[in-house]
């Protein structure tokens, strides 16, 4: 008896998109969740643990949403292979919990009929049962259970209603499970799908009564939200709000984190004896941790809005509105959120590509996100523009400095579209994915789920991307610090470091684009983050830190206009950001994509700087 | 020729039967019943194989006999479209919607604004 009770059970949650599956997963597991990737693919694996009243310890997998076991995307393939027990790294589930939106049963019933062919025990959870009741939808649960031949329970996951009944069914079915061998299922033909639809319709007719006026609110709201004019205005307002929030609201928290870690570094400096260890701990480790944590406010604010919009049902509408606008170059309608966020910072932007299910659409968006002018470029741009571009007006009203700034932003956007176009037309030739998407009924977001989603993203970022970024930061510190300056050295210490040696070594390669060895050196610590290049230039030119004005004057005295403009062009494209590469590594689950990103952006940067330098020189700059 | 208002004005008027239209060429507001999914329309896109598109459409609920209504259209060339499909709503591009033939219910071609 106790042996049977102690056994562990693996169950899998499966369901259509938007059925509240994740809410049910949260209700079952609470905070006992683990997120990783399935080996070799970019699909996120969400597992949780809970105990049933019967004392069983249950491992539960939250599978990607799907309408069918037939798979088109890697997400759907994972769902199919897990349910069938064909995944080498995954134990076949002992039990499948199929989650249904109780207000929209038709497609789930067909999925259940398909799942039954697999031959595993199934429980059907009719989720959002409260909304169905409120709308007057009558569901005869006993008849449904009899017709389907499986137990049926009603749940309201966001209020944890019905969880006990679901757990009872799991306990009841547990002894029957155990024969979790390979499942029997064959890809249905179109005719079989049709006949399953017929069966589902018959069951629906027998067990469910739908009132004449379904969901008037969704209809009314859609008439405004999807309106060709009003809808676009609302979308622009929403985008502006999100952009503003990520850009502005996050700033105080980011400053607080930066200040706190500066203070911590200063305190540590006072405690530790002078030497390499002190430098490693303060300039390497503490500032490295700080540079990871500083992304958290933007990531959390962005995912707060994304989860809110997903929960509310707006995300699908926004994708509908944007499909034609950015679809022409081969971007998915949902790519606008990641791309917009990338104007603040590419790191949360790339994490936000999670909203795009299709792998190629997602990769295309990830690859171009860093071309959006992020806020870390602004200090570099303002320094160089203030130092080299005359402060005067053209045609009486256009400020030349502002015009250059605008040009840099525009260059980023245009090149992002161009790069996507090339990726879609040249690299991934062949069929483009059809755009067929359910527009879910609107519903009030559940604060608990939104919050749990935000915390989940924060945890994933810290654990997975954070470690990569920290390692890179320490490597950059090492290159810029070791070996130290010899006694009696007069030049800044960085000249004697590996960064100094590399800078001098690569300078001949950078000469055709007008970069001197000082710039070449500054680019290496500048890999930590784009704005660090400003401080690094200050170090190389031995100009007191923080005084941008003084640094600007020094640069104006040492550089030609052509060099300055070439460096600006470089910064539009160059992958000068270790954190971005680290987060791409995490999101794509391989070093291949960050490597491709690094190379293509480097080539673009070099080409652009080369053209700008030579054209400006030819024009007498 | 189908009656005015049934088919978008820019669509070629070569429908075989007056009250059956390709969903991808339907005007906003038309209602009707799906009569064929995975139609060999000749316009089916370079995107994916027709048989694959047929199953994809079937799986999301476009099945013969389903009630359908074009609710909304995008602001660029009226694409994509949002349709009511039985008791759910689905968005899709007109290109893919062409594989769905709809028998338009008579007389209600301008019912776009009415509550159902």
XYZ file of C-alpha atoms in Angstrom:
737
model
C 0.000 0.000 0.000
C 2.568 2.528 1.039
C 4.660 1.519 -1.911
C 1.818 2.274 -4.270
C 1.224 5.603 -2.601
C 4.822 6.600 -2.778
C 4.913 6.080 -6.516
C 5.511 9.105 -8.659
C 3.111 9.873 -11.412
C 3.804 11.876 -14.561
C 0.884 13.778 -15.990
C 0.732 16.099 -18.982
C -1.529 19.117 -19.457
C -2.693 19.505 -23.020
C -5.209 21.860 -24.582
C -6.008 24.452 -27.209
C -4.249 27.800 -27.005
C -6.089 30.273 -24.708
C -7.874 27.584 -22.699
C -6.359 28.701 -19.393
C -3.975 25.762 -19.271
C -1.175 27.789 -17.724
C -3.551 29.141 -15.080
C -4.461 25.559 -14.175
C -0.789 24.639 -14.114
C -0.147 27.542 -11.736
C -3.082 26.535 -9.549
C -1.804 22.955 -9.307
C 1.852 23.673 -8.656
C 2.019 27.112 -7.095
C 5.615 28.224 -7.149
C 6.997 24.709 -7.480
C 7.826 25.119 -11.135
C 10.913 24.502 -13.172
C 11.481 25.977 -16.599
C 14.115 24.725 -18.998
C 14.365 23.943 -22.698
C 13.729 20.632 -24.362
C 17.131 19.428 -25.548
C 18.099 20.687 -28.974
C 15.092 22.888 -29.601
C 13.955 26.341 -28.534
C 10.754 25.038 -27.001
C 10.283 25.863 -23.337
C 9.709 22.937 -20.989
C 7.560 23.790 -17.971
C 7.396 21.214 -15.222
C 5.883 21.427 -11.786
C 5.389 19.199 -8.762
C 2.429 18.734 -6.455
C 0.929 16.162 -4.119
C -2.544 14.676 -4.318
C -4.714 14.099 -1.215
C -3.997 10.392 -1.816
C -0.342 11.109 -1.101
C 0.944 10.744 -4.634
C 3.724 12.927 -5.800
C 2.869 14.199 -9.252
C 5.182 15.606 -11.883
C 3.144 17.722 -14.248
C 4.234 18.988 -17.662
C 2.579 22.048 -19.175
C 2.667 21.198 -22.894
C 2.519 23.868 -25.615
C -1.035 24.639 -26.732
C -2.297 22.826 -29.803
C -5.469 22.016 -31.752
C -4.283 18.619 -32.846
C -1.594 16.028 -32.279
C -0.446 16.647 -35.820
C 2.528 18.984 -35.626
C 3.675 21.850 -37.819
C 5.879 23.746 -35.393
C 8.555 22.443 -33.000
C 6.188 23.343 -30.135
C 3.486 21.100 -31.511
C 5.994 18.355 -32.232
C 7.019 18.406 -28.563
C 3.387 18.109 -27.508
C 2.818 15.174 -29.857
C 6.029 13.338 -29.003
C 5.542 13.764 -25.258
C 1.989 12.456 -25.337
C 3.025 9.537 -27.534
C 6.026 8.801 -25.325
C 8.414 9.194 -28.253
C 10.717 11.715 -26.660
C 13.952 10.027 -25.596
C 14.509 12.427 -22.707
C 10.954 12.398 -21.417
C 9.059 9.656 -19.614
C 5.722 8.984 -21.273
C 2.899 10.504 -19.196
C 0.864 8.116 -17.052
C -2.158 10.332 -17.421
C -3.229 13.174 -19.694
C -5.291 16.083 -18.418
C -6.980 17.752 -21.349
C -7.893 21.333 -20.505
C -10.861 22.912 -22.262
C -12.255 26.413 -22.381
C -15.786 25.567 -21.204
C -17.178 28.414 -23.315
C -15.666 27.020 -26.500
C -15.745 23.231 -26.375
C -15.970 22.172 -29.992
C -12.281 22.018 -30.871
C -11.296 20.489 -27.547
C -13.813 17.694 -27.988
C -12.201 16.854 -31.305
C -8.773 16.928 -29.637
C -10.062 14.566 -26.915
C -11.325 12.154 -29.564
C -7.874 12.239 -31.155
C -6.165 11.799 -27.768
C -8.260 8.743 -26.977
C -6.588 6.961 -29.885
C -3.307 7.225 -27.956
C -4.743 4.952 -25.305
C -3.693 6.730 -22.125
C -6.068 7.596 -19.268
C -7.528 11.072 -19.869
C -9.319 13.522 -17.599
C -11.162 16.404 -19.235
C -11.058 19.621 -17.196
C -13.701 22.137 -18.251
C -11.890 25.322 -17.296
C -13.359 28.839 -17.035
C -16.557 27.100 -15.997
C -17.756 30.238 -14.200
C -17.708 32.258 -17.428
C -19.664 29.517 -19.195
C -22.270 29.534 -16.427
C -22.534 33.306 -16.495
C -23.161 33.190 -20.222
C -25.909 30.650 -19.717
C -24.103 27.793 -21.422
C -25.540 24.553 -20.046
C -23.182 21.578 -19.917
C -24.450 18.150 -18.924
C -21.238 16.840 -17.399
C -22.517 13.311 -16.795
C -23.660 12.943 -20.389
C -20.379 14.415 -21.625
C -18.405 11.984 -19.486
C -20.499 9.069 -20.728
C -20.268 10.044 -24.411
C -16.544 10.642 -24.284
C -15.889 7.692 -22.011
C -13.601 9.683 -19.727
C -14.061 11.522 -16.396
C -14.997 15.198 -16.723
C -14.485 17.837 -14.023
C -15.233 21.555 -13.985
C -12.554 24.009 -12.873
C -12.050 27.726 -12.443
C -8.279 27.734 -12.349
C -7.853 31.417 -11.556
C -9.883 30.952 -8.367
C -8.581 27.451 -7.707
C -12.118 26.068 -7.872
C -12.539 22.453 -8.851
C -8.900 21.603 -8.247
C -9.896 19.171 -5.494
C -12.236 17.309 -7.850
C -9.489 17.139 -10.460
C -7.043 15.751 -7.883
C -9.606 13.109 -6.846
C -9.897 11.963 -10.454
C -6.108 11.823 -10.753
C -5.932 9.687 -7.605
C -8.735 7.481 -8.890
C -7.134 6.915 -12.295
C -3.595 6.508 -10.978
C -3.795 2.727 -10.374
C -5.051 2.181 -13.925
C -2.122 4.029 -15.387
C 1.301 2.529 -15.341
C 1.123 0.970 -18.743
C 2.769 4.036 -20.151
C 4.303 2.404 -23.177
C 4.345 4.013 -26.597
C 0.987 5.424 -27.534
C -0.949 4.280 -30.548
C -1.838 7.152 -32.830
C -1.612 7.721 -36.543
C -1.754 11.064 -38.265
C -5.414 11.528 -39.213
C -6.326 12.216 -42.827
C -8.511 15.171 -43.756
C -11.483 12.811 -43.933
C -10.784 11.507 -40.429
C -10.580 15.070 -39.122
C -13.944 15.761 -40.770
C -15.545 12.699 -39.245
C -14.117 13.553 -35.813
C -15.695 16.999 -36.217
C -18.976 15.248 -36.915
C -18.631 13.156 -33.768
C -17.713 16.212 -31.713
C -20.760 18.040 -33.098
C -23.048 15.163 -32.115
C -21.660 15.137 -28.574
C -21.978 18.899 -28.412
C -25.596 18.762 -29.524
C -26.370 16.091 -26.935
C -24.567 17.607 -23.938
C -24.305 21.375 -24.359
C -26.924 24.057 -24.739
C -25.763 27.439 -25.954
C -27.937 30.514 -25.515
C -28.793 32.624 -28.524
C -26.595 35.551 -27.584
C -23.046 34.382 -27.155
C -20.494 36.766 -25.782
C -21.905 40.111 -26.822
C -19.046 41.949 -25.137
C -16.335 40.417 -27.267
C -18.352 41.321 -30.356
C -18.845 44.894 -29.239
C -15.248 45.387 -28.177
C -13.950 43.900 -31.410
C -16.018 46.342 -33.398
C -13.857 49.108 -31.924
C -10.573 47.289 -31.369
C -10.466 45.770 -34.866
C -11.868 48.859 -36.584
C -9.573 49.983 -39.416
C -9.168 53.485 -37.922
C -10.099 53.261 -34.245
C -8.286 49.944 -33.905
C -5.041 51.369 -35.235
C -5.334 54.412 -32.956
C -5.879 52.139 -29.939
C -2.951 49.981 -30.975
C -0.701 53.032 -31.302
C -1.825 54.258 -27.882
C -1.104 50.846 -26.334
C 2.303 50.663 -28.020
C 3.121 54.160 -26.845
C 2.188 53.230 -23.285
C 4.324 50.072 -23.334
C 7.255 51.912 -24.884
C 6.946 54.738 -22.387
C 6.784 52.279 -19.502
C 9.824 50.275 -20.549
C 11.775 53.409 -21.393
C 10.795 55.783 -18.604
C 9.198 53.902 -15.701
C 12.073 51.472 -15.504
C 14.661 54.236 -15.285
C 14.434 55.001 -11.527
C 14.726 51.331 -10.614
C 17.637 50.904 -13.001
C 19.405 53.918 -11.541
C 18.801 52.566 -8.065
C 20.369 49.233 -8.974
C 23.322 50.927 -10.662
C 23.882 53.239 -7.682
C 23.577 50.412 -5.193
C 26.164 48.316 -6.987
C 28.498 51.287 -7.362
C 28.224 51.850 -3.628
C 28.824 48.161 -3.008
C 31.929 48.266 -5.204
C 33.233 51.327 -3.357
C 32.610 49.669 -0.003
C 34.373 46.518 -1.143
C 37.262 48.600 -2.384
C 37.701 50.105 1.056
C 37.755 46.680 2.679
C 40.044 44.816 0.356
C 43.765 45.299 -0.120
C 44.869 46.830 -3.406
C 45.556 44.269 -6.102
C 44.146 42.019 -8.776
C 41.726 40.288 -6.391
C 40.206 43.609 -5.417
C 39.854 44.590 -9.040
C 38.296 41.218 -9.916
C 35.742 41.466 -7.113
C 34.788 45.098 -7.587
C 35.272 45.870 -11.285
C 34.653 42.332 -12.476
C 32.213 40.533 -10.209
C 30.202 43.237 -8.433
C 29.808 45.454 -11.477
C 29.121 42.337 -13.564
C 26.260 41.263 -11.282
C 25.033 44.848 -11.336
C 25.042 44.898 -15.120
C 22.879 41.747 -15.145
C 20.401 42.959 -12.509
C 20.034 46.330 -14.198
C 18.000 44.648 -16.968
C 15.401 43.324 -14.525
C 13.170 46.420 -14.254
C 12.716 46.629 -18.037
C 12.153 42.888 -18.385
C 9.581 42.808 -15.606
C 7.685 45.868 -16.812
C 7.636 44.589 -20.384
C 6.389 41.149 -19.389
C 3.800 42.695 -17.107
C 2.271 44.359 -20.165
C 2.739 41.322 -22.395
C 1.051 38.976 -19.900
C -1.722 41.492 -19.363
C -2.368 41.750 -23.105
C -2.178 37.963 -23.596
C -4.574 37.333 -20.702
C -6.991 39.989 -21.849
C -7.009 38.623 -25.375
C -5.561 41.749 -26.971
C -2.334 40.215 -28.256
C -4.099 38.261 -30.995
C -5.984 41.418 -32.031
C -2.778 43.434 -32.229
C -1.225 40.712 -34.381
C -4.285 40.880 -36.636
C -3.872 44.636 -37.071
C -0.129 44.482 -37.618
C -0.061 41.447 -39.900
C -0.146 43.347 -43.177
C 1.937 46.246 -41.911
C 5.070 44.297 -41.078
C 4.094 41.051 -42.799
C 5.308 42.390 -46.136
C 8.950 42.023 -45.183
C 8.372 38.644 -43.611
C 7.825 39.549 -39.972
C 5.022 37.972 -37.973
C 2.210 40.228 -36.797
C 3.311 39.619 -33.209
C 6.878 40.783 -33.860
C 5.997 44.403 -33.187
C 6.120 44.034 -29.384
C 9.663 42.590 -29.296
C 10.853 45.103 -31.881
C 9.309 48.060 -30.121
C 10.775 46.975 -26.797
C 14.150 46.720 -28.457
C 14.205 50.500 -28.793
C 14.602 50.532 -25.031
C 16.842 47.476 -24.876
C 17.281 44.418 -27.059
C 17.559 42.080 -24.046
C 13.900 42.277 -22.913
C 12.945 42.616 -26.578
C 14.549 39.311 -27.492
C 12.959 37.634 -24.464
C 9.609 39.002 -25.652
C 9.890 37.049 -28.922
C 8.341 34.243 -26.832
C 4.998 35.611 -28.007
C 5.775 34.315 -31.520
C 5.148 30.586 -31.793
C 6.557 29.863 -35.221
C 10.269 29.131 -34.972
C 11.413 30.901 -38.134
C 9.294 33.959 -37.463
C 10.744 34.043 -33.991
C 14.353 33.632 -35.110
C 13.958 36.326 -37.783
C 12.693 38.721 -35.108
C 15.485 37.817 -32.699
C 18.105 38.384 -35.377
C 17.002 41.926 -36.200
C 15.959 43.096 -32.723
C 19.461 44.491 -31.896
C 19.288 46.742 -34.981
C 16.635 48.817 -33.250
C 18.353 51.805 -31.667
C 18.483 50.872 -27.993
C 18.892 53.377 -25.196
C 22.497 52.281 -24.572
C 23.477 53.748 -27.945
C 22.214 57.180 -26.953
C 25.260 58.185 -24.823
C 27.567 57.247 -27.705
C 25.447 59.087 -30.236
C 25.068 62.230 -28.147
C 28.783 62.356 -27.330
C 29.845 62.128 -30.962
C 27.068 64.292 -32.365
C 27.726 67.048 -29.830
C 31.445 66.936 -30.579
C 31.345 66.749 -34.372
C 28.023 67.821 -35.824
C 27.631 71.593 -35.885
C 24.689 72.936 -33.918
C 22.943 74.758 -36.703
C 19.698 74.695 -38.599
C 19.040 73.652 -42.137
C 16.317 75.416 -44.092
C 15.624 77.520 -41.036
C 13.943 74.953 -38.821
C 15.605 71.542 -39.012
C 18.314 71.149 -36.423
C 21.297 69.392 -37.981
C 22.174 67.483 -34.809
C 18.594 66.294 -34.465
C 18.597 65.298 -38.116
C 21.682 63.117 -37.660
C 20.112 61.489 -34.591
C 16.942 60.800 -36.565
C 19.011 59.385 -39.411
C 20.708 56.941 -37.038
C 17.329 55.701 -35.755
C 15.951 55.438 -39.277
C 19.046 53.549 -40.456
C 18.435 50.978 -37.728
C 14.772 50.436 -38.639
C 15.330 50.326 -42.390
C 18.221 47.907 -42.052
C 16.168 45.684 -39.714
C 13.464 45.370 -42.357
C 16.057 44.814 -45.076
C 17.836 42.118 -43.066
C 14.536 40.340 -42.305
C 13.665 40.469 -45.971
C 16.992 38.904 -46.920
C 16.692 36.263 -44.192
C 13.193 35.299 -45.284
C 13.867 35.392 -49.022
C 17.390 34.022 -49.164
C 18.170 32.006 -46.044
C 14.780 30.432 -45.416
C 13.397 30.206 -48.880
C 10.364 28.068 -49.349
C 6.915 28.191 -47.954
C 5.818 31.015 -45.718
C 3.635 30.016 -42.811
C -0.054 30.681 -43.136
C -1.533 33.142 -40.677
C -4.515 31.389 -39.109
C -5.192 32.350 -35.523
C -8.052 32.113 -33.086
C -9.217 35.421 -31.636
C -10.052 34.405 -28.068
C -12.943 35.919 -26.160
C -11.906 38.897 -24.046
C -11.620 38.240 -20.353
C -10.363 40.094 -17.334
C -6.701 39.302 -16.667
C -6.016 37.443 -13.459
C -3.530 39.436 -11.356
C -1.998 36.323 -9.808
C -1.249 34.742 -13.171
C 0.114 37.965 -14.611
C 2.399 38.351 -11.617
C 3.541 34.733 -11.670
C 4.374 35.119 -15.354
C 6.442 38.222 -14.632
C 8.365 36.546 -11.809
C 8.926 33.486 -13.980
C 10.563 35.600 -16.705
C 12.701 37.386 -14.143
C 13.870 34.051 -12.728
C 14.595 32.612 -16.154
C 16.584 35.685 -17.102
C 18.673 35.624 -13.929
C 19.350 31.913 -13.934
C 19.890 31.252 -17.607
C 20.917 34.471 -19.315
C 22.361 36.088 -16.203
C 25.052 33.475 -15.785
C 26.171 33.784 -19.398
C 26.204 37.566 -19.206
C 28.127 37.566 -15.920
C 30.754 35.214 -17.382
C 31.150 37.511 -20.377
C 31.454 40.573 -18.145
C 34.230 38.942 -16.170
C 36.009 37.941 -19.380
C 35.798 41.530 -20.600
C 37.123 42.747 -17.241
C 39.987 40.255 -17.545
C 40.914 41.416 -21.043
C 40.821 45.085 -20.053
C 42.778 44.687 -16.800
C 45.317 41.885 -17.157
C 48.241 42.255 -17.298
C 48.436 45.396 -15.180
C 50.522 48.430 -15.990
C 54.265 48.066 -15.275
C 55.690 50.251 -12.473
C 56.342 53.786 -13.615
C 54.022 53.510 -16.599
C 52.736 56.802 -17.911
C 49.985 55.642 -20.274
C 46.584 54.524 -18.973
C 46.731 50.995 -17.597
C 44.383 49.609 -20.249
C 47.122 50.142 -22.880
C 49.187 47.382 -21.279
C 46.318 44.911 -20.962
C 45.211 42.236 -23.401
C 42.587 44.679 -24.629
C 45.423 47.103 -25.392
C 47.361 44.424 -27.249
C 44.290 43.315 -29.192
C 43.428 46.917 -29.965
C 46.893 47.595 -31.381
C 46.848 44.297 -33.257
C 43.485 44.831 -34.970
C 44.063 48.517 -35.650
C 45.385 47.836 -39.205
C 42.121 46.043 -39.964
C 40.163 49.016 -38.664
C 42.336 51.635 -40.414
C 40.284 51.492 -43.662
C 37.238 52.607 -41.685
C 39.150 55.409 -40.022
C 39.504 53.983 -36.517
C 42.727 54.692 -34.604
C 44.160 52.363 -31.977
C 42.459 54.250 -29.170
C 39.054 53.433 -30.653
C 40.118 49.839 -31.287
C 40.959 49.450 -27.590
C 37.773 51.141 -26.379
C 35.659 48.771 -28.455
C 36.758 45.825 -26.292
C 35.459 46.980 -22.890
C 32.626 48.483 -24.966
C 31.450 44.921 -25.585
C 30.122 44.941 -22.019
C 27.494 47.458 -23.075
C 27.411 50.135 -25.734
C 27.457 53.056 -23.335
C 30.591 51.669 -21.668
C 32.492 52.722 -24.807
C 32.112 56.348 -23.707
C 33.816 55.649 -20.385
C 36.389 53.467 -22.157
C 37.297 56.283 -24.554
C 37.671 58.526 -21.519
C 40.058 55.967 -19.996
C 42.117 55.555 -23.161
C 42.436 59.301 -23.680
C 43.011 59.702 -19.928
C 40.255 62.285 -19.667
C 38.565 62.410 -16.271
C 35.513 60.151 -16.229
C 32.032 61.542 -16.484
C 32.928 64.839 -18.106
C 31.371 64.295 -21.477
C 32.117 67.865 -22.464
C 35.842 67.471 -21.855
C 35.898 64.125 -23.614
C 34.002 65.599 -26.551
C 36.584 68.389 -26.881
C 39.445 65.898 -26.744
C 37.842 63.731 -29.402
C 37.127 66.745 -31.605
C 40.809 67.643 -31.393
C 42.076 64.121 -32.179
C 39.590 62.733 -34.714
C 38.550 63.757 -38.175
C 34.878 64.240 -38.943
C 35.083 61.136 -41.149
C 36.291 59.029 -38.215
C 33.506 60.281 -35.973
C 30.798 59.621 -38.549
C 32.268 56.192 -39.287
C 32.094 55.335 -35.578
C 28.447 56.458 -35.498
C 27.708 54.212 -38.488
C 29.574 51.409 -36.717
C 27.367 51.781 -33.660
C 24.170 51.520 -35.693
C 25.103 47.947 -36.597
C 27.905 46.566 -34.462
C 27.041 43.779 -31.986
C 28.686 45.768 -29.185
C 26.699 44.115 -26.424
C 27.599 40.899 -24.613
C 24.237 40.803 -22.836
C 22.345 40.656 -26.133
C 24.498 37.787 -27.367
C 24.015 36.041 -24.018
C 20.245 36.325 -24.130
C 20.169 35.124 -27.755
C 22.181 32.126 -26.613
C 19.601 31.437 -23.935
C 16.535 32.013 -26.122
C 17.752 29.940 -29.072
C 19.416 27.317 -26.883
C 22.554 27.260 -29.017
C 25.677 29.302 -29.732
C 24.950 29.076 -33.426
C 22.512 31.985 -33.578
C 24.518 34.433 -31.460
C 27.500 33.552 -33.673
C 25.527 34.249 -36.852
C 24.211 37.466 -35.322
C 27.715 38.577 -34.329
C 29.129 37.936 -37.800
C 26.344 39.504 -39.831
C 26.208 42.612 -37.625
C 30.001 42.928 -37.731
C 29.972 42.739 -41.532
C 27.209 45.353 -41.723
C 29.014 47.610 -39.254
C 32.328 47.389 -41.079
C 30.725 47.973 -44.466
C 28.686 50.924 -43.243
C 31.645 52.506 -41.462
C 33.847 51.922 -44.525
C 31.375 53.652 -46.839
C 30.757 56.540 -44.452
C 34.481 57.069 -43.792
C 35.489 57.030 -47.435
C 32.585 59.118 -48.694
C 33.157 61.729 -45.984
C 36.897 61.777 -46.681
C 36.252 62.159 -50.402
C 33.922 65.063 -49.680
C 36.702 66.666 -47.661
C 35.524 65.773 -44.116
C -22.260 37.839 -61.635
C -23.013 37.607 -57.941
C -25.155 40.353 -56.499
C -23.345 43.537 -55.512
C -22.036 43.535 -51.972
C -21.472 39.808 -51.907
C -18.028 39.835 -53.392
C -15.319 42.406 -52.944
C -15.324 44.775 -55.886
C -11.703 43.981 -56.764
C -12.288 40.246 -56.957
C -12.618 38.666 -60.380
C -16.221 37.742 -61.003
C -15.765 34.206 -62.202
C -17.711 32.424 -59.497
C -19.323 29.228 -60.782
C -22.473 29.742 -58.778
C -23.990 33.021 -57.737
C -24.386 32.338 -54.027
C -21.172 30.374 -53.461
C -18.067 32.491 -52.930
C -14.515 31.863 -51.935
C -14.197 33.134 -48.373
C -11.043 35.029 -49.359
C -13.075 37.117 -51.802
C -16.055 37.712 -49.590
C -17.041 41.216 -48.542
C -17.231 42.244 -44.908
C -20.590 41.335 -43.453
C -21.427 38.287 -45.534
C -22.835 35.320 -43.679
C -23.280 31.788 -44.746
C -22.318 28.177 -44.402
C -19.062 26.490 -45.279
C -19.723 24.139 -48.185
C -16.208 23.032 -49.043
C -12.803 23.213 -47.355
C -9.578 22.657 -49.225
C -11.101 23.701 -52.517
C -8.888 23.401 -55.568
C -9.289 27.062 -56.315
C -6.299 27.492 -58.523
C -5.360 30.545 -56.477
C -4.131 28.558 -53.533
C -1.034 30.079 -52.589
C 2.581 29.381 -52.984
C 2.577 29.027 -49.244
C 1.957 25.395 -48.359
C 0.609 22.302 -49.999
C -3.140 22.389 -50.531
C -3.658 19.152 -48.610
C -1.751 20.543 -45.638
C -3.732 23.776 -45.713
C -6.948 21.759 -45.845
C -6.122 19.862 -42.643
C -4.912 23.029 -40.947
C -8.201 24.766 -41.717
C -10.182 21.712 -40.625
C -8.341 21.504 -37.333
C -9.157 25.079 -36.349
C -12.814 24.455 -37.136
C -13.400 25.340 -40.784
C -15.476 22.305 -41.588
C -18.346 21.761 -44.010
C -21.560 22.930 -42.422
C -19.983 25.475 -40.064
C -21.726 28.830 -39.817
C -19.531 31.697 -40.893
C -19.581 35.488 -41.056
C -16.887 37.966 -42.059
C -16.742 40.336 -39.091
C -13.742 42.544 -39.742
C -11.027 43.199 -42.250
C -7.557 44.672 -41.984
C -6.996 48.251 -43.049
C -4.513 47.441 -45.793
C -6.364 45.974 -48.776
C -8.939 44.471 -46.423
C -6.505 41.779 -45.363
C -6.410 39.721 -43.131
C -10.025 39.007 -42.228
C -11.620 38.097 -38.904
C -14.526 35.690 -39.199
C -17.075 34.278 -36.814
C -16.864 30.516 -37.129
C -19.722 28.827 -35.274
C -19.186 30.163 -31.734
C -15.562 31.239 -32.064
C -13.613 33.891 -33.959
C -10.697 33.204 -36.256
C -8.346 35.559 -38.099
C -6.738 34.483 -41.348
C -5.329 35.936 -44.529
C -7.554 36.110 -47.588
C -4.973 34.044 -49.434
C -5.634 31.062 -47.173
C -9.343 31.828 -46.890
C -9.623 31.256 -50.639
C -9.515 27.526 -49.986
C -12.884 27.799 -48.208
C -16.100 27.945 -50.223
C -19.066 29.569 -48.510
C -22.731 29.440 -49.506
C -23.935 32.911 -48.690
C -27.227 33.142 -46.851
C -29.658 35.126 -48.954
C -30.569 38.703 -48.192
C -28.276 39.384 -45.257
C -25.262 40.645 -47.153
C -25.299 43.995 -45.371
C -25.717 42.665 -41.895
C -22.253 43.673 -40.781
C -23.455 45.996 -38.082
C -26.239 43.978 -36.561
C -26.082 42.101 -33.299
C -26.342 38.375 -33.782
